[in-house]
PDB file of C-alpha atoms in Angstrom:
ATOM      1  CA  ALA R  98     -48.030  -3.909  22.752  1.00 74.00           C
ATOM      2  CA  ALA R  99     -51.544  -4.428  21.420  1.00 81.00           C
ATOM      3  CA  SER R 100     -53.104  -6.856  18.981  1.00 80.00           C
ATOM      4  CA  VAL R 101     -55.348  -5.730  16.152  1.00 80.00           C
ATOM      5  CA  SER R 102     -57.848  -8.185  14.697  1.00 78.00           C
ATOM      6  CA  LEU R 103     -58.459  -8.636  10.974  1.00 79.00           C
ATOM      7  CA  LEU R 104     -58.714  -5.295   9.226  1.00 80.00           C
ATOM      8  CA  ASP R 105     -60.416  -4.949   5.843  1.00 83.00           C
ATOM      9  CA  SER R 106     -58.774  -2.997   3.033  1.00 82.00           C
ATOM     10  CA  GLY R 107     -59.250   0.770   3.409  1.00 84.00           C
ATOM     11  CA  LYS R 108     -60.409   0.502   7.043  1.00 86.00           C
ATOM     12  CA  THR R 109     -58.758   1.947  10.147  1.00 88.00           C
ATOM     13  CA  THR R 110     -58.818   1.109  13.814  1.00 87.00           C
ATOM     14  CA  THR R 111     -57.788   2.911  16.973  1.00 88.00           C
ATOM     15  CA  VAL R 112     -55.697   1.343  19.714  1.00 88.00           C
ATOM     16  CA  ASN R 113     -55.496   3.012  23.137  1.00 88.00           C
ATOM     17  CA  LEU R 114     -52.617   2.192  25.425  1.00 88.00           C
ATOM     18  CA  PRO R 115     -52.399   3.690  28.929  1.00 90.00           C
ATOM     19  CA  TRP R 116     -49.265   5.641  29.838  1.00 89.00           C
ATOM     20  CA  GLN R 117     -48.334   7.385  33.091  1.00 87.00           C
ATOM     21  CA  ALA R 118     -47.111  10.812  31.999  1.00 84.00           C
ATOM     22  CA  ARG R 119     -43.760  11.943  33.408  1.00 82.00           C
ATOM     23  CA  GLY R 120     -42.120  15.302  32.930  1.00 83.00           C
ATOM     24  CA  GLY R 121     -39.773  15.787  30.015  1.00 80.00           C
ATOM     25  CA  LEU R 122     -39.616  15.075  26.295  1.00 83.00           C
ATOM     26  CA  HIS R 123     -40.831  11.612  25.252  1.00 88.00           C
ATOM     27  CA  SER R 124     -40.772   9.854  21.906  1.00 92.00           C
ATOM     28  CA  PHE R 125     -43.482   7.345  20.930  1.00 91.00           C
ATOM     29  CA  LYS R 126     -43.286   4.860  18.093  1.00 92.00           C
ATOM     30  CA  ALA R 127     -46.160   2.754  16.730  1.00 90.00           C
ATOM     31  CA  ILE R 128     -45.403  -0.116  14.365  1.00 89.00           C
ATOM     32  CA  ALA R 129     -48.135  -1.908  12.421  1.00 87.00           C
ATOM     33  CA  ASP R 130     -47.395  -5.527  11.553  1.00 84.00           C
ATOM     34  CA  SER R 131     -44.097  -5.414  13.465  1.00 83.00           C
ATOM     35  CA  SER R 132     -43.594  -9.170  12.966  1.00 82.00           C
ATOM     36  CA  GLN R 133     -44.232  -8.763   9.207  1.00 84.00           C
ATOM     37  CA  ILE R 134     -46.887 -11.476   9.153  1.00 84.00           C
ATOM     38  CA  VAL R 135     -49.126  -9.681   6.637  1.00 84.00           C
ATOM     39  CA  SER R 136     -47.887  -9.435   3.039  1.00 84.00           C
ATOM     40  CA  GLU R 137     -48.287  -5.851   1.907  1.00 85.00           C
ATOM     41  CA  ARG R 138     -47.711  -3.928  -1.276  1.00 85.00           C
ATOM     42  CA  ASP R 139     -45.634  -1.341   0.735  1.00 88.00           C
ATOM     43  CA  GLU R 140     -43.801  -2.570   3.847  1.00 86.00           C
ATOM     44  CA  THR R 141     -42.085   0.824   4.441  1.00 87.00           C
ATOM     45  CA  ASN R 142     -45.088   2.780   5.729  1.00 90.00           C
ATOM     46  CA  ASN R 143     -45.874   0.819   8.920  1.00 90.00           C
ATOM     47  CA  VAL R 144     -44.091   3.097  11.400  1.00 93.00           C
ATOM     48  CA  PHE R 145     -45.352   6.302  13.025  1.00 92.00           C
ATOM     49  CA  THR R 146     -43.201   8.297  15.477  1.00 95.00           C
ATOM     50  CA  THR R 147     -44.186  11.376  17.471  1.00 93.00           C
ATOM     51  CA  SER R 148     -42.814  13.361  20.398  1.00 92.00           C
ATOM     52  CA  VAL R 149     -44.672  14.670  23.417  1.00 90.00           C
ATOM     53  CA  SER R 150     -43.351  17.250  25.859  1.00 87.00           C
ATOM     54  CA  VAL R 151     -44.773  16.965  29.380  1.00 90.00           C
ATOM     55  CA  LEU R 152     -44.366  20.011  31.615  1.00 93.00           C
ATOM     56  CA  ALA R 153     -42.793  19.393  35.030  1.00 95.00           C
ATOM     57  CA  PRO R 154     -41.047  21.232  37.854  1.00 97.00           C
ATOM     58  CA  ASP R 155     -37.354  20.774  38.680  1.00 97.00           C
ATOM     59  CA  LEU R 156     -36.235  21.853  42.146  1.00 97.00           C
ATOM     60  CA  ILE R 157     -32.537  22.567  42.623  1.00 98.00           C
ATOM     61  CA  ILE R 158     -30.429  23.890  45.465  1.00 97.00           C
ATOM     62  CA  LYS R 159     -29.244  26.953  43.592  1.00 97.00           C
ATOM     63  CA  ASP R 160     -27.017  28.421  46.288  1.00 97.00           C
ATOM     64  CA  VAL R 161     -25.776  27.779  49.826  1.00 97.00           C
ATOM     65  CA  SER R 162     -23.834  30.315  51.859  1.00 97.00           C
ATOM     66  CA  TRP R 163     -22.961  30.388  55.568  1.00 97.00           C
ATOM     67  CA  THR R 164     -21.496  32.515  58.323  1.00 97.00           C
ATOM     68  CA  PRO R 165     -18.996  32.328  59.828  1.00 97.00           C
ATOM     69  CA  LYS R 166     -17.024  31.170  56.789  1.00 95.00           C
ATOM     70  CA  ASN R 167     -14.732  28.892  58.838  1.00 95.00           C
ATOM     71  CA  PRO R 168     -16.817  27.610  61.753  1.00 96.00           C
ATOM     72  CA  SER R 169     -15.247  25.834  64.711  1.00 95.00           C
ATOM     73  CA  GLN R 170     -16.819  23.528  67.263  1.00 96.00           C
ATOM     74  CA  GLY R 171     -19.450  25.428  69.266  1.00 97.00           C
ATOM     75  CA  ASP R 172     -19.911  28.247  66.721  1.00 97.00           C
ATOM     76  CA  SER R 173     -23.454  29.109  65.728  1.00 98.00           C
ATOM     77  CA  VAL R 174     -23.500  28.673  61.929  1.00 98.00           C
ATOM     78  CA  THR R 175     -26.238  30.309  59.858  1.00 98.00           C
ATOM     79  CA  PHE R 176     -26.834  28.724  56.454  1.00 98.00           C
ATOM     80  CA  THR R 177     -28.692  30.640  53.739  1.00 98.00           C
ATOM     81  CA  ILE R 178     -30.156  28.319  51.100  1.00 98.00           C
ATOM     82  CA  THR R 179     -31.759  29.325  47.801  1.00 98.00           C
ATOM     83  CA  VAL R 180     -34.060  26.739  46.196  1.00 98.00           C
ATOM     84  CA  SER R 181     -35.084  27.336  42.595  1.00 98.00           C
ATOM     85  CA  ASN R 182     -37.676  25.708  40.343  1.00 98.00           C
ATOM     86  CA  GLN R 183     -35.768  25.517  37.056  1.00 96.00           C
ATOM     87  CA  GLY R 184     -38.506  23.402  35.483  1.00 95.00           C
ATOM     88  CA  ASN R 185     -41.256  24.514  33.122  1.00 94.00           C
ATOM     89  CA  TYR R 186     -44.199  23.877  35.482  1.00 96.00           C
ATOM     90  CA  LYS R 187     -45.163  24.779  39.041  1.00 96.00           C
ATOM     91  CA  ALA R 188     -43.863  22.695  41.944  1.00 97.00           C
ATOM     92  CA  THR R 189     -46.367  21.809  44.643  1.00 96.00           C
ATOM     93  CA  HIS R 190     -45.411  22.260  48.291  1.00 96.00           C
ATOM     94  CA  SER R 191     -42.682  20.063  49.766  1.00 96.00           C
ATOM     95  CA  SER R 192     -39.935  20.375  52.353  1.00 97.00           C
ATOM     96  CA  LEU R 193     -36.329  21.491  52.584  1.00 98.00           C
ATOM     97  CA  ASP R 194     -34.479  19.113  54.922  1.00 98.00           C
ATOM     98  CA  TYR R 195     -31.176  19.668  56.739  1.00 98.00           C
ATOM     99  CA  PHE R 196     -28.662  16.987  57.750  1.00 98.00           C
ATOM    100  CA  VAL R 197     -25.450  17.239  59.775  1.00 97.00           C
ATOM    101  CA  ASP R 198     -23.164  14.217  59.408  1.00 97.00           C
ATOM    102  CA  ASP R 199     -26.124  12.367  57.801  1.00 97.00           C
ATOM    103  CA  SER R 200     -28.397  12.901  60.833  1.00 97.00           C
ATOM    104  CA  PRO R 201     -31.637  14.872  60.276  1.00 98.00           C
ATOM    105  CA  ARG R 202     -31.454  18.254  62.030  1.00 97.00           C
ATOM    106  CA  GLY R 203     -34.532  20.129  60.840  1.00 97.00           C
ATOM    107  CA  ASN R 204     -36.560  21.259  57.862  1.00 98.00           C
ATOM    108  CA  HIS R 205     -38.593  24.059  56.365  1.00 98.00           C
ATOM    109  CA  TYR R 206     -41.903  23.942  54.529  1.00 97.00           C
ATOM    110  CA  LEU R 207     -41.474  24.908  50.857  1.00 97.00           C
ATOM    111  CA  GLU R 208     -44.509  26.640  49.429  1.00 96.00           C
ATOM    112  CA  GLU R 209     -45.778  25.973  45.913  1.00 96.00           C
ATOM    113  CA  SER R 210     -43.453  27.678  43.422  1.00 96.00           C
ATOM    114  CA  GLY R 211     -43.952  28.579  39.788  1.00 97.00           C
ATOM    115  CA  ALA R 212     -41.539  27.828  36.969  1.00 96.00           C
ATOM    116  CA  GLY R 213     -38.452  30.015  37.389  1.00 96.00           C
ATOM    117  CA  ALA R 214     -39.335  31.005  40.958  1.00 98.00           C
ATOM    118  CA  ALA R 215     -36.833  30.884  43.820  1.00 97.00           C
ATOM    119  CA  VAL R 216     -37.159  30.958  47.597  1.00 97.00           C
ATOM    120  CA  THR R 217     -34.506  31.553  50.257  1.00 98.00           C
ATOM    121  CA  LYS R 218     -34.512  29.929  53.701  1.00 98.00           C
ATOM    122  CA  THR R 219     -32.102  30.187  56.621  1.00 98.00           C
ATOM    123  CA  PHE R 220     -31.089  27.475  59.054  1.00 98.00           C
ATOM    124  CA  THR R 221     -28.915  27.938  62.137  1.00 98.00           C
ATOM    125  CA  TYR R 222     -27.031  25.110  63.808  1.00 97.00           C
ATOM    126  CA  VAL R 223     -24.224  24.872  66.368  1.00 97.00           C
ATOM    127  CA  ALA R 224     -21.124  23.307  64.799  1.00 97.00           C
ATOM    128  CA  PRO R 225     -20.703  19.907  66.501  1.00 96.00           C
ATOM    129  CA  ALA R 226     -16.961  19.713  65.737  1.00 95.00           C
ATOM    130  CA  ASP R 227     -14.285  21.421  63.675  1.00 94.00           C
ATOM    131  CA  HIS R 228     -14.953  18.813  60.952  1.00 96.00           C
ATOM    132  CA  PHE R 229     -18.553  18.076  59.896  1.00 97.00           C
ATOM    133  CA  ASN R 230     -20.745  17.686  56.818  1.00 97.00           C
ATOM    134  CA  PHE R 231     -23.843  19.766  56.131  1.00 97.00           C
ATOM    135  CA  ARG R 232     -26.351  18.493  53.550  1.00 98.00           C
ATOM    136  CA  VAL R 233     -29.561  20.151  52.373  1.00 98.00           C
ATOM    137  CA  VAL R 234     -32.216  18.338  50.302  1.00 98.00           C
ATOM    138  CA  ALA R 235     -35.322  19.707  48.574  1.00 98.00           C
ATOM    139  CA  ASP R 236     -38.251  17.281  48.287  1.00 97.00           C
ATOM    140  CA  VAL R 237     -36.388  14.585  50.243  1.00 95.00           C
ATOM    141  CA  GLU R 238     -39.349  12.170  49.937  1.00 94.00           C
ATOM    142  CA  ASP R 239     -39.590  12.620  46.134  1.00 93.00           C
ATOM    143  CA  LYS R 240     -43.269  13.605  46.319  1.00 93.00           C
ATOM    144  CA  ILE R 241     -42.930  15.957  43.346  1.00 94.00           C
ATOM    145  CA  PRO R 242     -42.390  14.282  39.939  1.00 92.00           C
ATOM    146  CA  GLU R 243     -39.559  16.362  38.460  1.00 94.00           C
ATOM    147  CA  LEU R 244     -37.662  16.660  35.192  1.00 92.00           C
ATOM    148  CA  ASN R 245     -34.511  15.620  37.071  1.00 93.00           C
ATOM    149  CA  GLU R 246     -34.736  13.786  40.414  1.00 91.00           C
ATOM    150  CA  THR R 247     -30.962  13.745  40.983  1.00 93.00           C
ATOM    151  CA  ASN R 248     -30.228  17.459  41.481  1.00 95.00           C
ATOM    152  CA  ASN R 249     -32.181  18.197  44.673  1.00 96.00           C
ATOM    153  CA  GLU R 250     -29.330  18.286  47.165  1.00 97.00           C
ATOM    154  CA  ARG R 251     -26.078  19.985  48.075  1.00 97.00           C
ATOM    155  CA  GLU R 252     -23.414  18.891  50.579  1.00 97.00           C
ATOM    156  CA  ILE R 253     -20.648  20.961  52.135  1.00 96.00           C
ATOM    157  CA  SER R 254     -17.776  19.506  54.153  1.00 96.00           C
ATOM    158  CA  PHE R 255     -16.208  21.646  56.866  1.00 95.00           C
ATOM    159  CA  PRO R 256     -13.591  22.897  56.975  1.00 92.00           C
ATOM    160  CA  THR R 257     -13.995  23.932  53.347  1.00 83.00           C
ATOM    161  CA  PRO R 258     -10.892  24.085  51.158  1.00 76.00           C
ATOM    162  CA  ASP R 259      -9.445  27.579  51.474  1.00 62.00           C
ATOM    163  CA  LYS R 260      -7.503  28.394  48.332  1.00 49.00           C
ATOM    164  CA  SER R 261      -6.889  32.010  49.369  1.00 48.00           C
ATOM    165  CA  ASN R 262      -3.849  30.916  51.430  1.00 48.00           C
ATOM    166  CA  GLU R 263      -2.128  29.130  48.539  1.00 48.00           C
ATOM    167  CA  ILE R 264       1.123  30.532  47.256  1.00 47.00           C
ATOM    168  CA  ILE R 265       2.232  29.311  43.839  1.00 48.00           C
ATOM    169  CA  VAL R 266       5.981  28.980  43.421  1.00 50.00           C
ATOM    170  CA  SER R 267       6.967  28.767  39.796  1.00 44.00           C
ATOM    171  CA  ASN R 268      10.152  27.960  37.995  1.00 47.00           C
ATOM    172  CA  GLU R 269      10.887  26.662  34.525  1.00 48.00           C
ATOM    173  CA  SER R 270      10.879  22.961  35.470  1.00 46.00           C
ATOM    174  CA  ASN R 271       7.697  22.712  37.560  1.00 47.00           C
ATOM    175  CA  ASP R 272       5.108  24.548  39.624  1.00 49.00           C
ATOM    176  CA  LYS R 273       4.492  23.820  43.295  1.00 49.00           C
ATOM    177  CA  LYS R 274       1.713  24.975  45.604  1.00 49.00           C
ATOM    178  CA  LEU R 275       2.606  25.782  49.154  1.00 48.00           C
ATOM    179  CA  VAL R 276       0.027  26.359  51.849  1.00 47.00           C
ATOM    180  CA  PRO R 277       1.364  28.486  54.714  1.00 46.00           C
TER     181      PRO R 277
END
């Protein structure tokens, strides 16, 4: 909000308001005499609205694969992670961090990447148990202002659901899934 002092008929004034630009589409509205203190011949022309699009990166974990597919305790598991910049501006360097059961287990340096670019990294870890969670996070410290700050991570729980062993038994009254 800004105050404008007395303005003579036919005159204009400029008001500057600071704004910290953030990536994405933003709408701005300026209203003159918003409290309707000044009596005017036309009260319908006091609003101006405009939109501004600010370019920004958007890092996502596009894909995670691993071998072996069904790791057991003591197996060496190699994860292949693809990070993509789906934004409309370059992403500066950051890190790709790895967590097993919410404990940090390593990271990789992520180089600067242009809009639409992708990079693939691999991470190998010995499975601590038959059941564990693996989580990977790009820009874990949120150093890069992004279009969407909530899509930078992926989590996989092991063992993963294996639907290939399901057998569907069907009859006219109901369907049942059996897992051998």
